[in-house]
Amino acid sequence: MYIQTVTLTMTVDDYEQHYWPNIMNAVDQMLTPKRHTRIYYEEVYSCVYKCVCKQFSERLYNDLIQHVLSYLGKVSADLSQITNLVSYLDSFAAAMDHYTKAVDAIVLIFNYMSRFYVESKLRVSLKSELMKSFTKEVAQKHILKLLAVIPEVQAQPFSISPSTMASLVKSLYNLQPEFANLSPEIFSKFVPTVLPPTSVSDLPVLIREAQQMQQDLEEVHGFTRQDRKLKRPGDDENIRGLLMTTDSNHNSS
């Protein structure tokens, strides 16, 4: 008798006691890294479908966003407790990567609500709204610390993989391109379009930066240049000549 009633109508109690708890549990599973509980996507999709058909789209959307915001608040708080710089970057990158993948799964489950409420009435994309939530609740709260930590970690050879660093910076840029304005030198290493194209007048600065980096590696980190014997005679003089010529051309212009 109860099943027949549910198929014809849906009360607030039906939604709060049956449908939303099942949907919320599935969302929690998708947001949980390394989950071991199986998610029955067809059942959850059916719950979403019935909520939309019974005029609970707005309530369902608002409950989803609020639930995700609560989760992201915990993620941000947990990241704030990490004191080790390398672990902090690794954890942030892992959290962002997992959330991005979870959003794809959530959008799939909520596809019917997205099509007939979020896109048609709110005129927005569910995925973009969920990613904006991460930007606001996590990325914006940590961006200044991230930009302060990244150079320190990069100064420690082999402390974090280049692929992780590249993925982190590119993902931050994709979340909010304006982040690059806070530290163009960091983002330009992984997002070429951040800085204007290099001109001939920039060569002296680039060469000096390369020489300074080599000197830092030797003096600060104990690296040695084992290939000195392989250098062709006159290489140092050629570099100095290039610097002098470029400086002269730049000054004359």
Tab-separated table of C-alpha atoms in Angstrom:
chain	number	residue	atom	x	y	z
A	1	MET	CA	0.000	0.000	0.000
A	2	TYR	CA	2.839	2.370	0.854
A	3	ILE	CA	4.583	1.640	-2.472
A	4	GLN	CA	1.422	2.475	-4.412
A	5	THR	CA	1.109	5.780	-2.544
A	6	VAL	CA	4.730	6.714	-3.271
A	7	THR	CA	4.303	6.065	-6.989
A	8	LEU	CA	1.332	8.453	-7.127
A	9	THR	CA	2.607	11.227	-4.890
A	10	MET	CA	5.534	12.186	-2.699
A	11	THR	CA	5.193	13.920	0.627
A	12	VAL	CA	7.856	15.899	2.448
A	13	ASP	CA	8.203	13.013	4.858
A	14	ASP	CA	8.720	10.603	1.939
A	15	TYR	CA	11.477	12.805	0.619
A	16	GLU	CA	13.181	13.427	3.958
A	17	GLN	CA	12.939	9.899	5.356
A	18	HIS	CA	13.362	7.761	2.258
A	19	TYR	CA	14.580	9.441	-0.910
A	20	TRP	CA	17.093	12.030	0.275
A	21	PRO	CA	18.825	9.717	2.791
A	22	ASN	CA	19.425	7.149	0.019
A	23	ILE	CA	20.690	9.802	-2.374
A	24	MET	CA	22.855	11.449	0.305
A	25	ASN	CA	24.438	8.110	1.184
A	26	ALA	CA	25.385	7.557	-2.450
A	27	VAL	CA	26.885	11.063	-2.677
A	28	ASP	CA	28.915	10.402	0.472
A	29	GLN	CA	30.246	7.204	-1.060
A	30	MET	CA	31.303	9.051	-4.216
A	31	LEU	CA	33.038	11.734	-2.172
A	32	THR	CA	34.885	9.178	-0.036
A	33	PRO	CA	38.371	8.283	-1.304
A	34	LYS	CA	39.081	4.563	-1.637
A	35	ARG	CA	35.499	3.585	-0.909
A	36	HIS	CA	34.733	-0.120	-0.531
A	37	THR	CA	30.938	0.000	-0.558
A	38	ARG	CA	29.280	-0.652	-3.888
A	39	ILE	CA	26.983	2.046	-5.267
A	40	TYR	CA	23.853	0.933	-7.091
A	41	TYR	CA	23.701	3.756	-9.588
A	42	GLU	CA	20.403	2.683	-11.169
A	43	GLU	CA	18.628	2.787	-7.820
A	44	VAL	CA	19.994	6.215	-6.963
A	45	TYR	CA	19.197	7.543	-10.437
A	46	SER	CA	15.642	6.245	-9.973
A	47	CYS	CA	15.340	8.147	-6.684
A	48	VAL	CA	16.507	11.361	-8.345
A	49	TYR	CA	14.117	10.799	-11.233
A	50	LYS	CA	11.132	10.384	-8.889
A	51	CYS	CA	12.080	13.485	-6.885
A	52	VAL	CA	12.158	15.567	-10.047
A	53	CYS	CA	8.883	14.145	-11.334
A	54	LYS	CA	7.180	14.857	-8.001
A	55	GLN	CA	8.239	18.518	-7.963
A	56	PHE	CA	11.121	18.199	-5.485
A	57	SER	CA	13.801	19.429	-7.906
A	58	GLU	CA	14.522	22.669	-6.069
A	59	ARG	CA	14.692	20.970	-2.687
A	60	LEU	CA	16.920	18.219	-4.064
A	61	TYR	CA	19.302	20.671	-5.715
A	62	ASN	CA	19.618	22.831	-2.603
A	63	ASP	CA	20.161	19.786	-0.382
A	64	LEU	CA	22.872	18.501	-2.719
A	65	ILE	CA	24.748	21.814	-2.791
A	66	GLN	CA	24.541	22.249	0.984
A	67	HIS	CA	25.718	18.696	1.579
A	68	VAL	CA	28.690	19.161	-0.743
A	69	LEU	CA	29.560	22.487	0.904
A	70	SER	CA	29.596	20.759	4.287
A	71	TYR	CA	31.956	18.101	2.920
A	72	LEU	CA	34.255	20.728	1.384
A	73	GLY	CA	34.367	22.606	4.681
A	74	LYS	CA	35.782	19.493	6.322
A	75	VAL	CA	38.290	19.033	3.505
A	76	SER	CA	39.528	22.601	3.954
A	77	ALA	CA	39.767	22.202	7.726
A	78	ASP	CA	41.727	18.948	7.398
A	79	LEU	CA	44.185	20.567	4.980
A	80	SER	CA	44.727	23.431	7.400
A	81	GLN	CA	45.932	20.966	10.032
A	82	ILE	CA	48.793	19.635	7.873
A	83	THR	CA	52.117	21.210	8.889
A	84	ASN	CA	54.539	19.348	6.617
A	85	LEU	CA	54.833	21.372	3.412
A	86	VAL	CA	55.271	18.435	1.045
A	87	SER	CA	52.395	16.537	2.636
A	88	TYR	CA	50.269	19.665	2.405
A	89	LEU	CA	50.806	20.000	-1.344
A	90	ASP	CA	50.340	16.281	-1.931
A	91	SER	CA	47.143	16.233	0.118
A	92	PHE	CA	45.704	19.294	-1.594
A	93	ALA	CA	46.457	17.881	-5.034
A	94	ALA	CA	44.930	14.523	-4.088
A	95	ALA	CA	41.805	16.148	-2.624
A	96	MET	CA	41.271	18.280	-5.719
A	97	ASP	CA	41.824	15.354	-8.072
A	98	HIS	CA	39.430	13.093	-6.155
A	99	TYR	CA	36.745	15.759	-5.919
A	100	THR	CA	36.950	16.457	-9.656
A	101	LYS	CA	36.414	12.769	-10.405
A	102	ALA	CA	33.609	12.537	-7.836
A	103	VAL	CA	31.843	15.486	-9.468
A	104	ASP	CA	31.729	13.592	-12.766
A	105	ALA	CA	30.003	10.675	-11.016
A	106	ILE	CA	27.592	12.972	-9.147
A	107	VAL	CA	26.614	14.767	-12.354
A	108	LEU	CA	25.880	11.400	-13.945
A	109	ILE	CA	23.569	10.374	-11.082
A	110	PHE	CA	21.801	13.756	-11.080
A	111	ASN	CA	21.548	13.966	-14.860
A	112	TYR	CA	17.733	14.115	-14.889
A	113	MET	CA	17.643	16.913	-12.318
A	114	SER	CA	20.407	18.729	-14.194
A	115	ARG	CA	18.536	18.638	-17.497
A	116	PHE	CA	15.081	19.562	-16.271
A	117	TYR	CA	15.888	21.947	-13.425
A	118	VAL	CA	19.480	23.165	-13.195
A	119	GLU	CA	20.008	23.816	-16.891
A	120	SER	CA	16.456	24.663	-17.934
A	121	LYS	CA	15.422	26.845	-14.969
A	122	LEU	CA	18.629	28.017	-13.309
A	123	ARG	CA	20.482	28.321	-16.616
A	124	VAL	CA	23.699	26.946	-15.175
A	125	SER	CA	25.679	23.723	-15.368
A	126	LEU	CA	25.589	21.372	-12.381
A	127	LYS	CA	29.240	20.475	-12.883
A	128	SER	CA	30.310	24.111	-13.037
A	129	GLU	CA	28.356	24.896	-9.862
A	130	LEU	CA	29.968	21.991	-8.012
A	131	MET	CA	33.432	23.063	-9.158
A	132	LYS	CA	32.674	26.648	-8.119
A	133	SER	CA	31.894	25.278	-4.670
A	134	PHE	CA	35.379	23.762	-4.461
A	135	THR	CA	36.896	27.024	-5.653
A	136	LYS	CA	35.075	29.044	-3.008
A	137	GLU	CA	35.277	26.679	-0.052
A	138	VAL	CA	38.764	25.230	-0.567
A	139	ALA	CA	40.915	26.784	-3.291
A	140	GLN	CA	40.290	30.436	-2.439
A	141	LYS	CA	40.963	29.774	1.236
A	142	HIS	CA	44.269	28.039	0.545
A	143	ILE	CA	45.615	29.783	-2.566
A	144	LEU	CA	47.921	32.208	-0.734
A	145	LYS	CA	49.430	29.426	1.364
A	146	LEU	CA	49.800	27.229	-1.724
A	147	LEU	CA	51.642	29.946	-3.630
A	148	ALA	CA	53.946	30.476	-0.647
A	149	VAL	CA	54.628	26.763	-0.206
A	150	ILE	CA	55.183	25.809	-3.859
A	151	PRO	CA	58.544	27.638	-4.256
A	152	GLU	CA	59.799	26.179	-0.977
A	153	VAL	CA	58.917	22.648	-2.061
A	154	GLN	CA	60.363	23.189	-5.536
A	155	ALA	CA	63.631	24.172	-3.856
A	156	GLN	CA	63.782	20.669	-2.359
A	157	PRO	CA	64.817	18.334	-5.218
A	158	PHE	CA	62.707	15.175	-5.623
A	159	SER	CA	60.371	16.116	-2.760
A	160	ILE	CA	57.320	16.074	-5.027
A	161	SER	CA	56.911	14.622	-8.499
A	162	PRO	CA	56.940	17.060	-11.443
A	163	SER	CA	53.672	15.587	-12.719
A	164	THR	CA	51.938	16.273	-9.398
A	165	MET	CA	53.206	19.852	-9.335
A	166	ALA	CA	52.180	20.460	-12.940
A	167	SER	CA	48.731	18.968	-12.390
A	168	LEU	CA	48.227	21.038	-9.233
A	169	VAL	CA	49.111	24.368	-10.826
A	170	LYS	CA	47.161	23.678	-14.024
A	171	SER	CA	44.103	22.600	-12.044
A	172	LEU	CA	44.238	25.767	-9.939
A	173	TYR	CA	44.404	27.809	-13.118
A	174	ASN	CA	41.429	25.950	-14.602
A	175	LEU	CA	39.433	26.559	-11.438
A	176	GLN	CA	40.061	30.301	-11.498
A	177	PRO	CA	42.443	31.820	-14.073
A	178	GLU	CA	42.681	34.957	-11.940
A	179	PHE	CA	44.832	32.966	-9.492
A	180	ALA	CA	47.695	33.457	-11.962
A	181	ASN	CA	47.671	37.192	-11.262
A	182	LEU	CA	48.800	36.450	-7.705
A	183	SER	CA	52.000	34.746	-8.857
A	184	PRO	CA	52.607	34.830	-12.625
A	185	GLU	CA	56.109	33.359	-12.211
A	186	ILE	CA	54.700	30.138	-10.729
A	187	PHE	CA	51.842	29.672	-13.181
A	188	SER	CA	53.896	30.601	-16.253
A	189	LYS	CA	56.079	27.526	-15.713
A	190	PHE	CA	53.093	25.266	-16.369
A	191	VAL	CA	50.657	27.510	-18.279
A	192	PRO	CA	52.561	29.134	-21.181
A	193	THR	CA	49.827	31.658	-21.978
A	194	VAL	CA	50.110	33.390	-18.597
A	195	LEU	CA	53.029	35.595	-19.667
A	196	PRO	CA	53.442	37.431	-22.979
A	197	PRO	CA	55.742	35.835	-25.608
A	198	THR	CA	59.487	36.114	-24.994
A	199	SER	CA	61.353	38.681	-27.073
A	200	VAL	CA	65.047	39.093	-27.907
A	201	SER	CA	65.354	41.732	-25.209
A	202	ASP	CA	64.460	39.083	-22.605
A	203	LEU	CA	67.464	36.859	-23.434
A	204	PRO	CA	69.939	38.456	-20.991
A	205	VAL	CA	67.507	37.991	-18.101
A	206	LEU	CA	66.769	34.378	-19.080
A	207	ILE	CA	70.457	33.520	-19.392
A	208	ARG	CA	71.259	35.094	-16.034
A	209	GLU	CA	68.372	33.206	-14.420
A	210	ALA	CA	69.699	29.925	-15.855
A	211	GLN	CA	73.192	30.669	-14.582
A	212	GLN	CA	71.847	31.623	-11.155
A	213	MET	CA	69.848	28.393	-10.980
A	214	GLN	CA	72.978	26.363	-11.795
A	215	GLN	CA	74.915	28.241	-9.129
A	216	ASP	CA	72.154	27.626	-6.559
A	217	LEU	CA	72.135	23.915	-7.329
A	218	GLU	CA	75.896	23.764	-6.822
A	219	GLU	CA	76.193	25.910	-3.714
A	220	VAL	CA	72.939	25.283	-1.860
A	221	HIS	CA	72.078	21.701	-2.734
A	222	GLY	CA	75.566	20.321	-3.248
A	223	PHE	CA	75.069	19.423	-6.909
A	224	THR	CA	78.171	19.297	-9.099
A	225	ARG	CA	78.443	19.761	-12.818
A	226	GLN	CA	80.136	16.543	-13.912
A	227	ASP	CA	80.017	17.550	-17.553
A	228	ARG	CA	82.469	20.456	-17.258
A	229	LYS	CA	85.100	18.459	-19.198
A	230	LEU	CA	82.609	18.021	-22.041
A	231	LYS	CA	82.226	21.773	-22.513
A	232	ARG	CA	83.742	22.967	-25.743
A	233	PRO	CA	86.571	25.493	-25.493
A	234	GLY	CA	85.278	29.038	-25.606
A	235	ASP	CA	81.714	28.223	-24.450
A	236	ASP	CA	81.924	30.620	-21.506
A	237	GLU	CA	83.326	33.344	-23.762
A	238	ASN	CA	80.539	32.756	-26.273
A	239	ILE	CA	77.882	33.161	-23.586
A	240	ARG	CA	79.466	36.369	-22.313
A	241	GLY	CA	79.683	37.641	-25.873
A	242	LEU	CA	76.005	36.887	-26.435
A	243	LEU	CA	75.086	38.802	-23.295
A	244	MET	CA	77.178	41.805	-24.310
A	245	THR	CA	75.805	41.820	-27.863
A	246	THR	CA	72.196	41.506	-26.731
A	247	ASP	CA	72.626	44.211	-24.094
A	248	SER	CA	74.195	46.492	-26.697
A	249	ASN	CA	71.381	45.911	-29.191
A	250	HIS	CA	68.766	46.443	-26.500
A	251	ASN	CA	70.347	49.721	-25.329
A	252	SER	CA	70.706	51.057	-28.890
A	253	SER	CA	67.016	50.398	-29.565
